[in-house]
PDB file of C-alpha atoms in Angstrom:
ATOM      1  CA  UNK A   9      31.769   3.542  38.041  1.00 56.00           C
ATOM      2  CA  UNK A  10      28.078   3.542  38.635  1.00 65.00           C
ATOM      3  CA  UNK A  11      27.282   4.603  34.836  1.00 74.00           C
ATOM      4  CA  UNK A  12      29.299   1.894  34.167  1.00 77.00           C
ATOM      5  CA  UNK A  13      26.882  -0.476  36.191  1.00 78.00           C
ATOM      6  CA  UNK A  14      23.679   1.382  34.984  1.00 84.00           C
ATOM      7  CA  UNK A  15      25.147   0.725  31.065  1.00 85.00           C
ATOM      8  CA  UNK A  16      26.064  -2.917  32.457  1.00 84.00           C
ATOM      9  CA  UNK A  17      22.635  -3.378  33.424  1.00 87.00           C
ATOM     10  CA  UNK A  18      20.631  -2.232  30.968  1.00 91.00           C
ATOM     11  CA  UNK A  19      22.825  -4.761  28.381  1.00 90.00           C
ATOM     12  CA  UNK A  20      21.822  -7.125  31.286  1.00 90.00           C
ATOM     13  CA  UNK A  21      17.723  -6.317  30.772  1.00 94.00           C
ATOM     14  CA  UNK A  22      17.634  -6.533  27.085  1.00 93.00           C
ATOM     15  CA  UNK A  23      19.393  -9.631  27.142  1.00 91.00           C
ATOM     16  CA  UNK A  24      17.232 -11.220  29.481  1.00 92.00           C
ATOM     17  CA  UNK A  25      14.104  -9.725  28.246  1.00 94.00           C
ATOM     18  CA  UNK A  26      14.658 -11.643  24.829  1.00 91.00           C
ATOM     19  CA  UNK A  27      15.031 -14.975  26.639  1.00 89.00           C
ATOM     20  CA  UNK A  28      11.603 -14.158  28.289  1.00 93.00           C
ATOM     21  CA  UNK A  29       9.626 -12.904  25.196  1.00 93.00           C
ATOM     22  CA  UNK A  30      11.418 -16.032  23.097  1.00 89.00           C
ATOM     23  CA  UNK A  31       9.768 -18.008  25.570  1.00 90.00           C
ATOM     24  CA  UNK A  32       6.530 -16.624  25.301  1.00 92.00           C
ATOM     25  CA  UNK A  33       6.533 -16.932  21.852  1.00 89.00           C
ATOM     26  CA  UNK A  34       7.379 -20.578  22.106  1.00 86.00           C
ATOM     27  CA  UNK A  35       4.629 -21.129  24.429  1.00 88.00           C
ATOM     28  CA  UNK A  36       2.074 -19.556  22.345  1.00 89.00           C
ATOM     29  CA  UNK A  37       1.243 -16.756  24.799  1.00 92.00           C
ATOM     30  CA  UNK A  38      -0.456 -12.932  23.378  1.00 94.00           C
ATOM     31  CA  UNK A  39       1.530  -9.701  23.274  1.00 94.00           C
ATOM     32  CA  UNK A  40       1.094  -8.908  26.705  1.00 96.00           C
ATOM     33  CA  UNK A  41       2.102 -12.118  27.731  1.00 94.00           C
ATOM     34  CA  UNK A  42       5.803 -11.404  25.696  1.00 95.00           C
ATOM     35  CA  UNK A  43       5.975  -8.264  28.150  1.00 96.00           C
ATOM     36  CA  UNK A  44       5.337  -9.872  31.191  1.00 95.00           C
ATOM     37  CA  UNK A  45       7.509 -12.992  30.674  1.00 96.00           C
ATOM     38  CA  UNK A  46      10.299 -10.687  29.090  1.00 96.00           C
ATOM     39  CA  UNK A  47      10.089  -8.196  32.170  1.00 96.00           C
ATOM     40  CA  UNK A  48      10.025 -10.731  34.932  1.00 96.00           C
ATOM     41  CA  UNK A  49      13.147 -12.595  33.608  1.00 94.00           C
ATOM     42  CA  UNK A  50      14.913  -8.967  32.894  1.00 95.00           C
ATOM     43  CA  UNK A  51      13.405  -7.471  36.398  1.00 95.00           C
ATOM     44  CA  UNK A  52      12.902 -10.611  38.727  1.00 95.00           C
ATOM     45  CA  UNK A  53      16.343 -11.419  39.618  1.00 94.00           C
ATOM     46  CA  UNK A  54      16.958  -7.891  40.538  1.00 94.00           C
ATOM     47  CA  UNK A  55      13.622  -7.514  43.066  1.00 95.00           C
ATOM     48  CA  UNK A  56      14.553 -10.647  44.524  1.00 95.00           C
ATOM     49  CA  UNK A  57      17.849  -9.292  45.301  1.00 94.00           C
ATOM     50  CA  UNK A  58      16.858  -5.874  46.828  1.00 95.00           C
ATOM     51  CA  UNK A  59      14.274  -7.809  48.763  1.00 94.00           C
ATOM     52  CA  UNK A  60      16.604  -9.628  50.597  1.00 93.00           C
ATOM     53  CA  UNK A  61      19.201  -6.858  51.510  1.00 93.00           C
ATOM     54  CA  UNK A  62      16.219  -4.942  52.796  1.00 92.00           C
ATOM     55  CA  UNK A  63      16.353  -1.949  49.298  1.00 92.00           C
ATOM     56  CA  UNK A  64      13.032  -1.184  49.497  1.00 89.00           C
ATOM     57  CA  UNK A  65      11.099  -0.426  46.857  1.00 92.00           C
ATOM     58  CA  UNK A  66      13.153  -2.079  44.942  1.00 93.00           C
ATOM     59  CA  UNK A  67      15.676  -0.614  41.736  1.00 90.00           C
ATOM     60  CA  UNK A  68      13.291  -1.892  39.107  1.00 90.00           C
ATOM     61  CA  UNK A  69      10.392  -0.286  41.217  1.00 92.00           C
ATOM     62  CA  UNK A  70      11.938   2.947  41.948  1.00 91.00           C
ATOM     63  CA  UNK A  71      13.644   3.148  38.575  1.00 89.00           C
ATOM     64  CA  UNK A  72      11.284   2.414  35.496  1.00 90.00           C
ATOM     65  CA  UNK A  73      13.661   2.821  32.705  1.00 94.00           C
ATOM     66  CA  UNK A  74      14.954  -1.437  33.298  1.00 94.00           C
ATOM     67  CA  UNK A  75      11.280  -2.346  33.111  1.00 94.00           C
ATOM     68  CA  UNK A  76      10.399  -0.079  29.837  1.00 95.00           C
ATOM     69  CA  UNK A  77      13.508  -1.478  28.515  1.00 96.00           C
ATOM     70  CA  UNK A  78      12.148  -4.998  28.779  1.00 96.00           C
ATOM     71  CA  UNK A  79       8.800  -4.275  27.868  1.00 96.00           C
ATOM     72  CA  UNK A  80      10.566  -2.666  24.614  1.00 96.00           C
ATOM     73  CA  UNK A  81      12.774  -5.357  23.862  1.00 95.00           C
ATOM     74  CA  UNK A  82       9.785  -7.882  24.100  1.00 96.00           C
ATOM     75  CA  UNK A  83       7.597  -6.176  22.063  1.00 96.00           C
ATOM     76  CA  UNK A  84      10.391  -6.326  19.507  1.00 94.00           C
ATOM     77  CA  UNK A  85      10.804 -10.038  19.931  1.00 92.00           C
ATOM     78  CA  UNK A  86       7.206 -10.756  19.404  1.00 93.00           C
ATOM     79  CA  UNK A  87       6.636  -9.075  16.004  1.00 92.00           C
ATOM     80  CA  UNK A  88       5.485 -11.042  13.628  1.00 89.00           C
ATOM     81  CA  UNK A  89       8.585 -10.820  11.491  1.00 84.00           C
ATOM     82  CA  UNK A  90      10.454 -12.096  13.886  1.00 82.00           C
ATOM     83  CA  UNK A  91       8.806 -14.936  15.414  1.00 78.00           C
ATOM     84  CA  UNK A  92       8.256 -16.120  11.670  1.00 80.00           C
ATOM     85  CA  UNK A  93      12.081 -15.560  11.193  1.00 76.00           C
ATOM     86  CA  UNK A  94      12.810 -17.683  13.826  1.00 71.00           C
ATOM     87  CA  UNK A  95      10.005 -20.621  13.336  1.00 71.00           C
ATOM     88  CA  UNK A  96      11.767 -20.940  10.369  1.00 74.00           C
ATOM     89  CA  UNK A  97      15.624 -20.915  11.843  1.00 74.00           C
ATOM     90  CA  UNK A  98      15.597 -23.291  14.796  1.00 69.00           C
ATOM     91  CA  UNK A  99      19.048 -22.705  15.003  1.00 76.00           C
ATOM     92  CA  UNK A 100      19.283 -18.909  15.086  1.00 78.00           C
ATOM     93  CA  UNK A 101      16.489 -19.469  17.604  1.00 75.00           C
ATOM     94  CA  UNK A 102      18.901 -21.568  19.563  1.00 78.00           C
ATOM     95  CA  UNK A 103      21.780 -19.525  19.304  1.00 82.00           C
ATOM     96  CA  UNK A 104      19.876 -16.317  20.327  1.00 81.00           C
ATOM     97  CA  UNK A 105      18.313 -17.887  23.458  1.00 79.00           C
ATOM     98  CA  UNK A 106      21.740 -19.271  24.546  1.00 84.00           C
ATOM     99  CA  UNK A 107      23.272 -16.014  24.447  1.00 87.00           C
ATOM    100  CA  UNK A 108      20.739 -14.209  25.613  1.00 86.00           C
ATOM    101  CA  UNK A 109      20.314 -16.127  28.650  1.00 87.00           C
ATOM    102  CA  UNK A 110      24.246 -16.510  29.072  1.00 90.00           C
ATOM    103  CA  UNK A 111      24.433 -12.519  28.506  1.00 91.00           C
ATOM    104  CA  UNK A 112      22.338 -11.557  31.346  1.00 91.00           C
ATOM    105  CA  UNK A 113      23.784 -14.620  33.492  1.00 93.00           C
ATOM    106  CA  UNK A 114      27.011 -13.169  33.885  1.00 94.00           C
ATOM    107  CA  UNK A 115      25.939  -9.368  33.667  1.00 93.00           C
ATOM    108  CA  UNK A 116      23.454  -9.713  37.179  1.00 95.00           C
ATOM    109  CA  UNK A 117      25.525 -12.201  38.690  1.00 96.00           C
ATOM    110  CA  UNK A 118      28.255  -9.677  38.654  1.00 95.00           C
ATOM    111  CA  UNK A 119      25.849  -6.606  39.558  1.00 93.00           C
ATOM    112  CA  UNK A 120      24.256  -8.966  42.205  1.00 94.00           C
ATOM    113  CA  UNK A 121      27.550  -9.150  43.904  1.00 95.00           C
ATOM    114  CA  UNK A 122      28.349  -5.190  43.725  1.00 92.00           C
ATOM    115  CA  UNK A 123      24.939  -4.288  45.179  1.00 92.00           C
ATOM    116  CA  UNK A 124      25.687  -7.181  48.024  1.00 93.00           C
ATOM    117  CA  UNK A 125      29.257  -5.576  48.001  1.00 92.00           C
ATOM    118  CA  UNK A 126      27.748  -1.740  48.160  1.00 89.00           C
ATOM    119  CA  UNK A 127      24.690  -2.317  50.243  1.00 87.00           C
ATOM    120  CA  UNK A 128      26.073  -4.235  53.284  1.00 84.00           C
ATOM    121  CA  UNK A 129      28.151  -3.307  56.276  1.00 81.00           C
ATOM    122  CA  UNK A 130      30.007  -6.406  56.590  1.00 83.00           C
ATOM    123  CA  UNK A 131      29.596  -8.331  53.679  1.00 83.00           C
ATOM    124  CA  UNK A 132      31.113 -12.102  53.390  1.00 90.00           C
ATOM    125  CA  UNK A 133      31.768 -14.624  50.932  1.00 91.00           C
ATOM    126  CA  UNK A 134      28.487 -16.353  51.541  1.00 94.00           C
ATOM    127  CA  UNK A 135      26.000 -13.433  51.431  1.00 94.00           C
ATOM    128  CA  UNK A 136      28.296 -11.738  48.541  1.00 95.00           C
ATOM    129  CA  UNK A 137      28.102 -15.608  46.407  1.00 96.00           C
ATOM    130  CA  UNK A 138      24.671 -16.260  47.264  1.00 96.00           C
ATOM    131  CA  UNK A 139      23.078 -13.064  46.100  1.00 96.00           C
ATOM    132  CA  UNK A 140      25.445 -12.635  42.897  1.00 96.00           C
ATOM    133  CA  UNK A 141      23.399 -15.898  42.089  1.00 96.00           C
ATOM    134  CA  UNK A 142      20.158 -15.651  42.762  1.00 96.00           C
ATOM    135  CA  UNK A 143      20.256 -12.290  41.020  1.00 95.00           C
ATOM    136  CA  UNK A 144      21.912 -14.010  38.097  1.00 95.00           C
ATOM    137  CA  UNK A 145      19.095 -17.300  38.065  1.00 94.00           C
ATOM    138  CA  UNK A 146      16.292 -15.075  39.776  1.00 95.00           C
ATOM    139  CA  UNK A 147      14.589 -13.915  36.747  1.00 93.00           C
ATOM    140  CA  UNK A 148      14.915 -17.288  34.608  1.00 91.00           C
ATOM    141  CA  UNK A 149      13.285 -19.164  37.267  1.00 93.00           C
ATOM    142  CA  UNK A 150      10.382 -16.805  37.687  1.00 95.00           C
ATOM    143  CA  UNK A 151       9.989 -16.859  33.893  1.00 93.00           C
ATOM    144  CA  UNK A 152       9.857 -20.447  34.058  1.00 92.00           C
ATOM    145  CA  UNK A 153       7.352 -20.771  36.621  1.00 94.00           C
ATOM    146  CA  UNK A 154       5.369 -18.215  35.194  1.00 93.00           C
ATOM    147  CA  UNK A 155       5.484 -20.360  31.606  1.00 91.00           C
ATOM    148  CA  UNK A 156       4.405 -23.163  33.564  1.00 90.00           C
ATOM    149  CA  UNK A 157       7.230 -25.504  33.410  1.00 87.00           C
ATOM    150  CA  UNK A 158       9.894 -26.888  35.751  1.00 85.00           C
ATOM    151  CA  UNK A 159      12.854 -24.358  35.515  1.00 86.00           C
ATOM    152  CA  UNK A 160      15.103 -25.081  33.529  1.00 78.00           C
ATOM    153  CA  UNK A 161      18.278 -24.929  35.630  1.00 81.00           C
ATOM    154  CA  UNK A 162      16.759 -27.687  37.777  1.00 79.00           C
ATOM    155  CA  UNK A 163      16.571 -30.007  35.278  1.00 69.00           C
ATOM    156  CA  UNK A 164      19.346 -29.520  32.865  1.00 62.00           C
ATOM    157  CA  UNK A 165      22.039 -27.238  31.783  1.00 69.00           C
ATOM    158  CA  UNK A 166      25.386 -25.759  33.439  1.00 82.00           C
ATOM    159  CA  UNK A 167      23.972 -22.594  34.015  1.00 87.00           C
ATOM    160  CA  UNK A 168      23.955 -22.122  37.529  1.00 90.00           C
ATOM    161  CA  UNK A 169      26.855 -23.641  38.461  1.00 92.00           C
ATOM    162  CA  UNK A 170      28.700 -21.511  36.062  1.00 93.00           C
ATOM    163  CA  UNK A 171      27.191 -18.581  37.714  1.00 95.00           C
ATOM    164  CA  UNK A 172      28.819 -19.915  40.703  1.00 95.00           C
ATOM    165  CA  UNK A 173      31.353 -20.530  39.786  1.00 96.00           C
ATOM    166  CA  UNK A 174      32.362 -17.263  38.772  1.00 97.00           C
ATOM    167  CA  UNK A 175      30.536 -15.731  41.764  1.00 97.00           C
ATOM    168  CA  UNK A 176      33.106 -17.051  43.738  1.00 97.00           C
ATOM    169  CA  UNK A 177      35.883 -16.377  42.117  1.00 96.00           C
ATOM    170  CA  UNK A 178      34.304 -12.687  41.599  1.00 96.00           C
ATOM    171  CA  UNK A 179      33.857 -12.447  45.602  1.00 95.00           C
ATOM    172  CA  UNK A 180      37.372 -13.812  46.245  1.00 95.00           C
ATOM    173  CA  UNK A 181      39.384 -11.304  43.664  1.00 95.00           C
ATOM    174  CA  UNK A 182      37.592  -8.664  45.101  1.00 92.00           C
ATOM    175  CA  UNK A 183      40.098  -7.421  47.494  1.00 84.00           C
ATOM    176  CA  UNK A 184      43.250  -8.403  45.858  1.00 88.00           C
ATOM    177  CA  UNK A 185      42.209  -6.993  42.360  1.00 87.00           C
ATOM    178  CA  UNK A 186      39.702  -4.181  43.110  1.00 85.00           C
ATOM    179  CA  UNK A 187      35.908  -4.001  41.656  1.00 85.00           C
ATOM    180  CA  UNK A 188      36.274  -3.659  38.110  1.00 87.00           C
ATOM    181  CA  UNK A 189      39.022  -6.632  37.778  1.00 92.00           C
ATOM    182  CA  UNK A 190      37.514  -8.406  40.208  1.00 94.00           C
ATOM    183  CA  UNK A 191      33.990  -8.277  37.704  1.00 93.00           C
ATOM    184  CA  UNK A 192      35.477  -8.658  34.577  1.00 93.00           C
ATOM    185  CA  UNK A 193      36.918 -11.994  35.766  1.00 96.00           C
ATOM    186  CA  UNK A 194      34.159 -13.295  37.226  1.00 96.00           C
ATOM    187  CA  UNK A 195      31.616 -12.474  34.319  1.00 95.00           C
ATOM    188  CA  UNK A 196      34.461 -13.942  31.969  1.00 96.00           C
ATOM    189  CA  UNK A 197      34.867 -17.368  33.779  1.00 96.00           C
ATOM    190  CA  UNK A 198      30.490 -17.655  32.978  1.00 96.00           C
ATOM    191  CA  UNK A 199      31.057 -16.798  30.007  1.00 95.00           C
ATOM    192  CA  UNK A 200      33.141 -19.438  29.191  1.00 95.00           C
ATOM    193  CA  UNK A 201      32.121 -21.728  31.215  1.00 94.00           C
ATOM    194  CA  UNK A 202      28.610 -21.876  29.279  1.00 92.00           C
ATOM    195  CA  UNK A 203      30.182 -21.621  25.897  1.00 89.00           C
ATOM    196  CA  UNK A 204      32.260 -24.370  26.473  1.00 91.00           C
ATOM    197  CA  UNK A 205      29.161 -26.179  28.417  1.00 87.00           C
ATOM    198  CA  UNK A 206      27.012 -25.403  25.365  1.00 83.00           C
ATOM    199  CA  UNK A 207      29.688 -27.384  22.943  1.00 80.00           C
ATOM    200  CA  UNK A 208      29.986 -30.105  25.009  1.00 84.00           C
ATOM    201  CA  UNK A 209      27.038 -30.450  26.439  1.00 78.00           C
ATOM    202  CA  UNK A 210      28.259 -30.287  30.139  1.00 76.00           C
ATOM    203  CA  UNK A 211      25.351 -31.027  32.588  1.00 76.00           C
ATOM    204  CA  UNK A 212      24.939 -32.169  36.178  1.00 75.00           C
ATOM    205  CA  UNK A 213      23.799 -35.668  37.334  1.00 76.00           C
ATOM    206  CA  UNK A 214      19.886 -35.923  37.012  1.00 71.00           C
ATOM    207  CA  UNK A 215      17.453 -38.181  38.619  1.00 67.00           C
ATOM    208  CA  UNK A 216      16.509 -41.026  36.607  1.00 68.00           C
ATOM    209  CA  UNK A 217      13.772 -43.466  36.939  1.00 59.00           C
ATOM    210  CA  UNK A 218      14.592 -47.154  38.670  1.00 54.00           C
TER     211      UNK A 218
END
């Protein structure tokens, strides 16, 4: 089970860490800007959740291989064939950002929960659903701050109420279904959710101006 996890994770980092480096090549930023960007949003979500169930260092700190995964992955991203690939294909652009960012949604959402699961004595529904989801949003916020915009899932998108979403039906199949079950149904349900939000363009109510 826990190489499981570890394999689940890593897929998790280099997913996220090409969201962050396809953001730093959108914003213009240098190399090591790509590495930084691509290992906050791979790492961030992960060091927020440690931090809060009191695992200290954290994984990412105590474990390099996540972070020299993202640093590898960005540095990947940002090569100059591939940013001029995708200047030139807005679409695959699109399409590999969505995934990307709906890849490592689901993957530390679900590993969020297990460490909340794992880590504390008496867990509940609350503490289980609440870290599952910062874990899973964490990182993309971070990288948006960092980028020096308003994050994005405060403005627009179902993506963190599909993480949610399948946080709590994650925390509540736990017991009745067992771990594994219990993750690959709750990972599913975001998985869906934003593929289905993505063709229909499913978003909350936003503020608007009077």
């Amino acid at each position: 089970m826990e190489n499981w996890y570890f394999i689940l994770e890593l897929i998790g980092t280099a997913a996220f860490a090409v969201s962050g480096a396809m953001t730093a090549v959108q914003m213009r930023m240098d190399l090591f800007g790509a590495a930084i960007l691509g290992m906050t949003t791979a790492c961030g979500g992960g060091i927020i959740r440690d931090m809060i169930l009191g695992l200290t260092p954290p994984k990412a700190f105590r474990d390099p291989v996540y972070a020299m995964v993202a640093i590898a992955v960005s540095i990947l991203v940002f090569q100059p064939f591939v940013r001029r690939f995708l200047h030139k294909r807005q679409d695959i652009y699109d399409m590999v950002l969505q995934n990307a960012d709906t890849a490592g949604l689901a993957i530390f959402t679900m590993t969020g929960i297990e460490t909340a699961m794992s880590y504390t004595a008496k867990p509940n529904l609350f503490l289980a659903v609440f870290v599952g989801v910062l874990t899973g949003t964490g990182g993309g916020v971070l990288r948006d701050l960092f980028a020096n915009r308003t994050p994005v899932i405060f403005r627009k998108y179902f993506y963190a109420s599909a993480s949610l979403i399948g946080a709590v039906i994650c925390v509540v199949l736990w017991g009745e279904l067992g771990h594994l079950p219990a993750v690959m149904a709750g990972a599913a349900v975001i998985l869906v959710l934003r593929i289905l939000a993505a063709h229909y363009r499913w978003h909350l109510p936003a503020a608007k101006e009077d």
